[in-house]
Amino acid sequence: MQTPENISLNAVRVFVMTAEAGSISMAAARLGVTPGAVSRQIQNLETSLGVSLFHRTNNALRLTPAGDRFFQESQPGLSALNRAISSVVSGDQALTVSVPLTLATRWLIPRLQDFRRRRPRIDASIETFGGSGIPSVTRADITIAYRPITAEDDGGIVLLEDLCRPYVSPRLLSEIDDPIDLTRIPALQASAGNWDWKAWLSATHRSDLELRYTGRFDLDEIALRAAVSGAGMALASPFLVQDDVDAGLLCPLPNEAGAVLGHYILRAGKPVTGASEAFVNWIRAVPVQSRSQS
């Protein structure tokens, strides 16, 4: 095992981004490199540390206990380093926004260029995290977090309403007999205890229906990709899948109603800077049809 000063900082950055993304291919896309380059950096880091950082089984990637400890210790340090670099380069105009990965990929990033065009002196960087709730460790200026409809209202600004309905690939839909029997369509899992499917069934007055759950994904993004491949149906709000629908990759399951399962909540950290205030004002002014679906 090498001494800490000999560990590659770039390899640590790649590891943290891969752990946050939960996927080598997604981390590679964010870094603008090949998946092979990401794998080599992680392998070199594991060799340097003398421990395995990830379990790799059936194309799934999850942290080992040692990997989880290393992530919890290294991620805040890298975030602080990134902020320090931004503050030196951009002065008070640096801005960090922490966002769930699926929302960042499918909703925020496609709109972010408008903010940069309007406020070119603000250097906005995006941190992503998986799952719902607020990340356990973050010093972001702005946080957008998911709050299930069943959770206690703990403040913040409601940014987006999560009005969910099932989506499937057109190919899978063509193979489903009419009338559609939900119990015969694989329901892709992307939440703890399938609370989202249960909440949707309850809202549509079918709590006694027993769905055929399949797969288990820790990110909505991965479940949606599985749905595109024809693996089953996934719950999503229209604003997260509109590009896939327009491209003919997904379609809503016919005659199935949507149900509000939660909200995306916007919070500004303290102290509020001019950059964070500008971002909050901008994102709240995004046209209603882009922020909320009825």
mmCIF file of C-alpha atoms in Angstrom:
data_model
loop_
_atom_site.group_PDB
_atom_site.id
_atom_site.type_symbol
_atom_site.label_atom_id
_atom_site.label_comp_id
_atom_site.label_asym_id
_atom_site.label_seq_id
_atom_site.Cartn_x
_atom_site.Cartn_y
_atom_site.Cartn_z
ATOM 1 C CA MET A 1 0.000 0.000 0.000
ATOM 2 C CA GLN A 2 1.295 3.440 -0.906
ATOM 3 C CA THR A 3 1.515 6.387 1.473
ATOM 4 C CA PRO A 4 -1.324 8.987 1.251
ATOM 5 C CA GLU A 5 0.832 11.580 -0.484
ATOM 6 C CA ASN A 6 1.491 9.126 -3.312
ATOM 7 C CA ILE A 7 -2.189 8.360 -4.005
ATOM 8 C CA SER A 8 -3.437 9.879 -7.270
ATOM 9 C CA LEU A 9 -5.890 12.715 -6.586
ATOM 10 C CA ASN A 10 -7.355 12.225 -10.058
ATOM 11 C CA ALA A 11 -8.053 8.570 -9.284
ATOM 12 C CA VAL A 12 -9.826 9.624 -6.075
ATOM 13 C CA ARG A 13 -11.930 12.098 -8.082
ATOM 14 C CA VAL A 14 -12.889 9.325 -10.523
ATOM 15 C CA PHE A 15 -13.761 6.983 -7.643
ATOM 16 C CA VAL A 16 -15.990 9.578 -5.942
ATOM 17 C CA MET A 17 -17.805 10.398 -9.173
ATOM 18 C CA THR A 18 -18.343 6.675 -9.900
ATOM 19 C CA ALA A 19 -19.675 6.091 -6.386
ATOM 20 C CA GLU A 20 -22.056 9.041 -6.764
ATOM 21 C CA ALA A 21 -23.238 7.896 -10.203
ATOM 22 C CA GLY A 22 -23.483 4.217 -9.243
ATOM 23 C CA SER A 23 -22.280 3.278 -12.704
ATOM 24 C CA ILE A 24 -18.945 3.278 -14.518
ATOM 25 C CA SER A 25 -20.588 4.215 -17.818
ATOM 26 C CA MET A 26 -22.491 7.134 -16.271
ATOM 27 C CA ALA A 27 -19.355 8.385 -14.515
ATOM 28 C CA ALA A 28 -17.458 8.136 -17.805
ATOM 29 C CA ALA A 29 -20.136 10.196 -19.550
ATOM 30 C CA ARG A 30 -19.908 12.907 -16.909
ATOM 31 C CA LEU A 31 -16.107 12.931 -17.107
ATOM 32 C CA GLY A 32 -16.013 12.845 -20.901
ATOM 33 C CA VAL A 33 -13.818 9.725 -21.009
ATOM 34 C CA THR A 34 -14.300 6.054 -21.881
ATOM 35 C CA PRO A 35 -15.641 3.497 -19.367
ATOM 36 C CA GLY A 36 -12.317 1.673 -19.759
ATOM 37 C CA ALA A 37 -10.414 4.740 -18.568
ATOM 38 C CA VAL A 38 -12.652 4.967 -15.490
ATOM 39 C CA SER A 39 -12.158 1.256 -14.742
ATOM 40 C CA ARG A 40 -8.374 1.598 -14.980
ATOM 41 C CA GLN A 41 -8.317 4.564 -12.599
ATOM 42 C CA ILE A 42 -10.398 2.638 -10.055
ATOM 43 C CA GLN A 43 -8.250 -0.483 -10.416
ATOM 44 C CA ASN A 44 -5.090 1.583 -9.935
ATOM 45 C CA LEU A 45 -6.588 3.214 -6.842
ATOM 46 C CA GLU A 46 -7.584 -0.169 -5.398
ATOM 47 C CA THR A 47 -4.033 -1.407 -5.987
ATOM 48 C CA SER A 48 -2.579 1.681 -4.305
ATOM 49 C CA LEU A 49 -4.871 1.364 -1.304
ATOM 50 C CA GLY A 50 -4.622 -2.410 -1.074
ATOM 51 C CA VAL A 51 -8.394 -2.860 -0.778
ATOM 52 C CA SER A 52 -11.381 -3.511 -3.041
ATOM 53 C CA LEU A 53 -13.639 -0.478 -3.311
ATOM 54 C CA PHE A 54 -16.512 -1.958 -5.330
ATOM 55 C CA HIS A 55 -18.396 -5.240 -5.601
ATOM 56 C CA ARG A 56 -18.936 -6.052 -9.291
ATOM 57 C CA THR A 57 -21.667 -8.631 -9.995
ATOM 58 C CA ASN A 58 -24.031 -9.031 -12.944
ATOM 59 C CA ASN A 59 -23.135 -5.598 -14.307
ATOM 60 C CA ALA A 60 -24.089 -4.080 -10.924
ATOM 61 C CA LEU A 61 -21.730 -1.876 -8.968
ATOM 62 C CA ARG A 62 -21.908 -1.257 -5.219
ATOM 63 C CA LEU A 63 -19.452 -0.091 -2.611
ATOM 64 C CA THR A 64 -17.643 -2.527 -0.357
ATOM 65 C CA PRO A 65 -17.513 -1.601 3.361
ATOM 66 C CA ALA A 66 -14.005 -0.224 2.776
ATOM 67 C CA GLY A 67 -15.209 1.623 -0.322
ATOM 68 C CA ASP A 68 -18.108 3.162 1.587
ATOM 69 C CA ARG A 69 -15.776 4.392 4.360
ATOM 70 C CA PHE A 70 -13.377 5.845 1.791
ATOM 71 C CA PHE A 71 -16.255 7.575 -0.041
ATOM 72 C CA GLN A 72 -17.679 9.093 3.160
ATOM 73 C CA GLU A 73 -14.259 10.518 4.061
ATOM 74 C CA SER A 74 -13.064 11.622 0.615
ATOM 75 C CA GLN A 75 -16.237 13.108 -0.911
ATOM 76 C CA PRO A 76 -16.509 16.105 1.474
ATOM 77 C CA GLY A 77 -12.802 16.855 1.024
ATOM 78 C CA LEU A 78 -13.068 16.874 -2.755
ATOM 79 C CA SER A 79 -16.163 19.083 -2.602
ATOM 80 C CA ALA A 80 -14.274 21.524 -0.385
ATOM 81 C CA LEU A 81 -11.317 21.479 -2.788
ATOM 82 C CA ASN A 82 -13.602 22.163 -5.756
ATOM 83 C CA ARG A 83 -15.197 25.071 -3.934
ATOM 84 C CA ALA A 84 -11.792 26.478 -3.000
ATOM 85 C CA ILE A 85 -10.659 26.327 -6.626
ATOM 86 C CA SER A 86 -13.903 27.949 -7.788
ATOM 87 C CA SER A 87 -13.639 30.738 -5.214
ATOM 88 C CA VAL A 88 -10.097 31.564 -6.332
ATOM 89 C CA VAL A 89 -10.998 31.476 -10.014
ATOM 90 C CA SER A 90 -14.400 33.143 -9.857
ATOM 91 C CA GLY A 91 -14.500 35.088 -6.592
ATOM 92 C CA ASP A 92 -17.996 35.431 -5.081
ATOM 93 C CA GLN A 93 -19.597 34.207 -8.333
ATOM 94 C CA ALA A 94 -18.961 30.499 -7.710
ATOM 95 C CA LEU A 95 -22.103 28.403 -7.170
ATOM 96 C CA THR A 96 -22.571 24.729 -6.311
ATOM 97 C CA VAL A 97 -25.956 23.057 -6.761
ATOM 98 C CA SER A 98 -26.612 19.599 -5.271
ATOM 99 C CA VAL A 99 -29.286 17.651 -7.166
ATOM 100 C CA PRO A 100 -30.555 14.033 -7.399
ATOM 101 C CA LEU A 101 -28.763 12.417 -10.334
ATOM 102 C CA THR A 102 -31.897 11.560 -12.316
ATOM 103 C CA LEU A 103 -33.310 15.087 -12.012
ATOM 104 C CA ALA A 104 -29.945 16.589 -12.948
ATOM 105 C CA THR A 105 -29.537 14.380 -16.013
ATOM 106 C CA ARG A 106 -33.082 14.590 -17.332
ATOM 107 C CA TRP A 107 -34.309 18.032 -16.258
ATOM 108 C CA LEU A 108 -31.769 20.494 -14.874
ATOM 109 C CA ILE A 109 -28.780 20.039 -17.216
ATOM 110 C CA PRO A 110 -30.841 20.566 -20.419
ATOM 111 C CA ARG A 111 -32.053 23.904 -18.962
ATOM 112 C CA LEU A 112 -28.841 25.062 -17.314
ATOM 113 C CA GLN A 113 -27.446 26.715 -20.447
ATOM 114 C CA ASP A 114 -30.235 29.280 -20.217
ATOM 115 C CA PHE A 115 -29.021 30.270 -16.747
ATOM 116 C CA ARG A 116 -25.415 30.464 -17.933
ATOM 117 C CA ARG A 117 -26.458 32.621 -20.857
ATOM 118 C CA ARG A 118 -28.354 34.985 -18.566
ATOM 119 C CA ARG A 119 -25.676 35.063 -15.835
ATOM 120 C CA PRO A 120 -22.353 34.398 -17.612
ATOM 121 C CA ARG A 121 -20.240 35.570 -14.658
ATOM 122 C CA ILE A 122 -21.636 32.882 -12.343
ATOM 123 C CA ASP A 123 -19.681 29.625 -12.455
ATOM 124 C CA ALA A 124 -22.404 27.068 -11.665
ATOM 125 C CA SER A 125 -21.240 23.528 -10.890
ATOM 126 C CA ILE A 126 -23.523 20.547 -10.305
ATOM 127 C CA GLU A 127 -23.090 17.886 -7.602
ATOM 128 C CA THR A 128 -25.306 14.820 -7.867
ATOM 129 C CA PHE A 129 -26.471 12.252 -5.365
ATOM 130 C CA GLY A 130 -28.641 9.152 -5.550
ATOM 131 C CA GLY A 131 -31.911 8.294 -3.859
ATOM 132 C CA SER A 132 -34.385 10.576 -2.096
ATOM 133 C CA GLY A 133 -33.935 12.978 0.763
ATOM 134 C CA ILE A 134 -31.026 15.324 1.379
ATOM 135 C CA PRO A 135 -27.425 14.054 1.036
ATOM 136 C CA SER A 136 -25.865 13.365 4.434
ATOM 137 C CA VAL A 137 -22.822 15.534 3.692
ATOM 138 C CA THR A 138 -23.038 18.592 1.483
ATOM 139 C CA ARG A 139 -21.882 22.203 1.551
ATOM 140 C CA ALA A 140 -23.677 23.137 -1.636
ATOM 141 C CA ASP A 141 -25.053 26.648 -2.013
ATOM 142 C CA ILE A 142 -28.318 25.235 -3.379
ATOM 143 C CA THR A 143 -29.877 21.833 -2.715
ATOM 144 C CA ILE A 144 -32.756 20.266 -4.629
ATOM 145 C CA ALA A 145 -34.025 17.188 -2.790
ATOM 146 C CA TYR A 146 -36.932 14.791 -3.197
ATOM 147 C CA ARG A 147 -39.612 14.669 -0.501
ATOM 148 C CA PRO A 148 -42.150 11.808 -0.690
ATOM 149 C CA ILE A 149 -45.780 12.803 -0.239
ATOM 150 C CA THR A 150 -45.865 10.794 3.000
ATOM 151 C CA ALA A 151 -42.900 12.664 4.548
ATOM 152 C CA GLU A 152 -43.249 15.506 7.005
ATOM 153 C CA ASP A 153 -43.138 19.021 5.546
ATOM 154 C CA ASP A 154 -39.746 20.292 6.703
ATOM 155 C CA GLY A 155 -39.760 23.550 4.792
ATOM 156 C CA GLY A 156 -38.180 24.633 1.537
ATOM 157 C CA ILE A 157 -39.655 25.782 -1.769
ATOM 158 C CA VAL A 158 -41.721 23.324 -3.811
ATOM 159 C CA LEU A 159 -40.049 23.326 -7.207
ATOM 160 C CA LEU A 160 -41.583 20.359 -9.025
ATOM 161 C CA GLU A 161 -44.561 18.104 -8.457
ATOM 162 C CA ASP A 162 -43.793 14.405 -8.971
ATOM 163 C CA LEU A 163 -46.960 13.306 -10.773
ATOM 164 C CA CYS A 164 -46.145 9.690 -11.633
ATOM 165 C CA ARG A 165 -47.645 7.162 -14.012
ATOM 166 C CA PRO A 166 -46.247 3.917 -15.492
ATOM 167 C CA TYR A 167 -44.153 4.074 -18.670
ATOM 168 C CA VAL A 168 -43.105 1.191 -20.910
ATOM 169 C CA SER A 169 -41.264 0.767 -24.177
ATOM 170 C CA PRO A 170 -43.494 0.726 -27.282
ATOM 171 C CA ARG A 171 -42.137 -2.748 -28.079
ATOM 172 C CA LEU A 172 -43.230 -4.121 -24.710
ATOM 173 C CA LEU A 173 -46.613 -2.418 -25.042
ATOM 174 C CA SER A 174 -47.163 -4.136 -28.387
ATOM 175 C CA GLU A 175 -46.658 -7.504 -26.686
ATOM 176 C CA ILE A 176 -49.226 -6.845 -23.932
ATOM 177 C CA ASP A 177 -52.683 -8.334 -24.403
ATOM 178 C CA ASP A 178 -55.728 -6.080 -24.339
ATOM 179 C CA PRO A 179 -57.270 -5.399 -21.847
ATOM 180 C CA ILE A 180 -54.043 -4.660 -19.980
ATOM 181 C CA ASP A 181 -53.448 -6.673 -16.809
ATOM 182 C CA LEU A 182 -50.980 -4.802 -14.596
ATOM 183 C CA THR A 183 -50.126 -7.938 -12.643
ATOM 184 C CA ARG A 184 -48.620 -9.484 -15.781
ATOM 185 C CA ILE A 185 -46.237 -6.590 -16.524
ATOM 186 C CA PRO A 186 -42.907 -6.597 -14.654
ATOM 187 C CA ALA A 187 -42.786 -3.599 -12.302
ATOM 188 C CA LEU A 188 -39.256 -2.214 -12.088
ATOM 189 C CA GLN A 189 -38.114 -1.424 -8.532
ATOM 190 C CA ALA A 190 -36.279 1.809 -7.727
ATOM 191 C CA SER A 191 -37.329 2.650 -4.159
ATOM 192 C CA ALA A 192 -36.985 1.202 -0.667
ATOM 193 C CA GLY A 193 -39.781 -1.282 -0.094
ATOM 194 C CA ASN A 194 -41.400 -0.236 -3.393
ATOM 195 C CA TRP A 195 -43.092 2.610 -1.544
ATOM 196 C CA ASP A 196 -43.663 4.478 -4.827
ATOM 197 C CA TRP A 197 -45.564 1.628 -6.493
ATOM 198 C CA LYS A 198 -47.602 1.071 -3.315
ATOM 199 C CA ALA A 199 -48.413 4.778 -3.047
ATOM 200 C CA TRP A 200 -49.441 4.880 -6.711
ATOM 201 C CA LEU A 201 -51.680 1.830 -6.310
ATOM 202 C CA SER A 202 -53.249 3.370 -3.213
ATOM 203 C CA ALA A 203 -53.864 6.679 -4.971
ATOM 204 C CA THR A 204 -55.529 4.846 -7.860
ATOM 205 C CA HIS A 205 -57.643 2.774 -5.431
ATOM 206 C CA ARG A 206 -56.021 -0.596 -6.103
ATOM 207 C CA SER A 207 -54.024 -1.273 -2.936
ATOM 208 C CA ASP A 208 -54.985 -4.939 -3.054
ATOM 209 C CA LEU A 209 -53.359 -5.433 -6.467
ATOM 210 C CA GLU A 210 -50.204 -7.579 -6.317
ATOM 211 C CA LEU A 211 -47.705 -6.415 -8.908
ATOM 212 C CA ARG A 212 -44.959 -8.647 -10.302
ATOM 213 C CA TYR A 213 -41.866 -6.800 -9.102
ATOM 214 C CA THR A 214 -38.619 -7.370 -10.922
ATOM 215 C CA GLY A 215 -35.106 -5.969 -10.915
ATOM 216 C CA ARG A 216 -33.828 -3.725 -8.150
ATOM 217 C CA PHE A 217 -32.194 -0.412 -8.952
ATOM 218 C CA ASP A 218 -30.884 2.287 -6.620
ATOM 219 C CA LEU A 219 -31.511 5.093 -9.123
ATOM 220 C CA ASP A 220 -34.603 6.080 -11.095
ATOM 221 C CA GLU A 221 -32.299 6.774 -14.048
ATOM 222 C CA ILE A 222 -31.252 3.123 -14.231
ATOM 223 C CA ALA A 223 -34.842 1.882 -13.861
ATOM 224 C CA LEU A 224 -35.898 4.160 -16.721
ATOM 225 C CA ARG A 225 -33.093 2.845 -18.897
ATOM 226 C CA ALA A 226 -34.282 -0.665 -18.082
ATOM 227 C CA ALA A 227 -37.793 0.347 -19.122
ATOM 228 C CA VAL A 228 -36.452 1.666 -22.439
ATOM 229 C CA SER A 229 -34.851 -1.745 -23.009
ATOM 230 C CA GLY A 230 -38.241 -3.430 -22.546
ATOM 231 C CA ALA A 231 -37.523 -4.942 -19.121
ATOM 232 C CA GLY A 232 -40.781 -3.723 -17.599
ATOM 233 C CA MET A 233 -42.748 -0.667 -16.538
ATOM 234 C CA ALA A 234 -41.303 2.202 -14.513
ATOM 235 C CA LEU A 235 -42.976 5.021 -12.624
ATOM 236 C CA ALA A 236 -42.009 8.537 -13.678
ATOM 237 C CA SER A 237 -43.245 12.084 -14.049
ATOM 238 C CA PRO A 238 -43.723 13.342 -17.619
ATOM 239 C CA PHE A 239 -41.017 16.022 -17.249
ATOM 240 C CA LEU A 240 -38.410 13.300 -16.613
ATOM 241 C CA VAL A 241 -39.247 11.157 -19.635
ATOM 242 C CA GLN A 242 -40.463 13.648 -22.232
ATOM 243 C CA ASP A 243 -37.327 13.286 -24.371
ATOM 244 C CA ASP A 244 -37.689 9.476 -24.363
ATOM 245 C CA VAL A 245 -41.385 9.775 -25.262
ATOM 246 C CA ASP A 246 -40.619 12.221 -28.082
ATOM 247 C CA ALA A 247 -37.934 9.842 -29.371
ATOM 248 C CA GLY A 248 -40.340 6.897 -29.346
ATOM 249 C CA LEU A 249 -38.383 5.064 -26.626
ATOM 250 C CA LEU A 250 -41.087 5.177 -23.956
ATOM 251 C CA CYS A 251 -44.825 5.673 -23.824
ATOM 252 C CA PRO A 252 -47.313 5.980 -20.964
ATOM 253 C CA LEU A 253 -49.275 2.848 -20.185
ATOM 254 C CA PRO A 254 -52.745 3.518 -21.667
ATOM 255 C CA ASN A 255 -55.671 4.334 -19.375
ATOM 256 C CA GLU A 256 -53.512 4.622 -16.260
ATOM 257 C CA ALA A 257 -53.895 7.750 -14.146
ATOM 258 C CA GLY A 258 -51.080 9.746 -12.639
ATOM 259 C CA ALA A 259 -50.685 10.256 -8.898
ATOM 260 C CA VAL A 260 -48.649 12.821 -6.956
ATOM 261 C CA LEU A 261 -46.043 10.803 -5.058
ATOM 262 C CA GLY A 262 -43.840 13.645 -3.832
ATOM 263 C CA HIS A 263 -42.168 16.943 -4.612
ATOM 264 C CA TYR A 264 -38.721 18.242 -5.450
ATOM 265 C CA ILE A 265 -37.817 20.803 -2.790
ATOM 266 C CA LEU A 266 -35.460 23.749 -3.309
ATOM 267 C CA ARG A 267 -33.305 25.044 -0.446
ATOM 268 C CA ALA A 268 -30.616 27.720 -0.350
ATOM 269 C CA GLY A 269 -27.748 27.319 2.104
ATOM 270 C CA LYS A 270 -26.489 29.982 4.488
ATOM 271 C CA PRO A 271 -25.242 32.563 3.947
ATOM 272 C CA VAL A 272 -27.265 33.353 0.839
ATOM 273 C CA THR A 273 -24.926 34.749 -1.826
ATOM 274 C CA GLY A 274 -25.740 36.862 -4.835
ATOM 275 C CA ALA A 275 -25.067 33.832 -7.039
ATOM 276 C CA SER A 276 -27.402 31.533 -5.105
ATOM 277 C CA GLU A 277 -30.141 34.176 -5.025
ATOM 278 C CA ALA A 278 -29.821 34.600 -8.800
ATOM 279 C CA PHE A 279 -30.106 30.842 -9.321
ATOM 280 C CA VAL A 280 -33.187 30.526 -7.096
ATOM 281 C CA ASN A 281 -34.882 33.408 -8.912
ATOM 282 C CA TRP A 282 -34.015 31.883 -12.290
ATOM 283 C CA ILE A 283 -35.160 28.336 -11.576
ATOM 284 C CA ARG A 284 -38.434 29.504 -10.019
ATOM 285 C CA ALA A 285 -39.106 31.517 -13.170
ATOM 286 C CA VAL A 286 -38.717 28.526 -15.507
ATOM 287 C CA PRO A 287 -42.031 28.360 -17.447
ATOM 288 C CA VAL A 288 -44.735 26.535 -15.512
ATOM 289 C CA GLN A 289 -45.218 23.971 -18.260
ATOM 290 C CA SER A 290 -41.565 22.979 -17.821
ATOM 291 C CA ARG A 291 -41.691 22.822 -14.009
ATOM 292 C CA SER A 292 -44.996 21.122 -13.277
ATOM 293 C CA GLN A 293 -47.159 18.726 -15.227
ATOM 294 C CA SER A 294 -50.912 18.517 -14.732
#
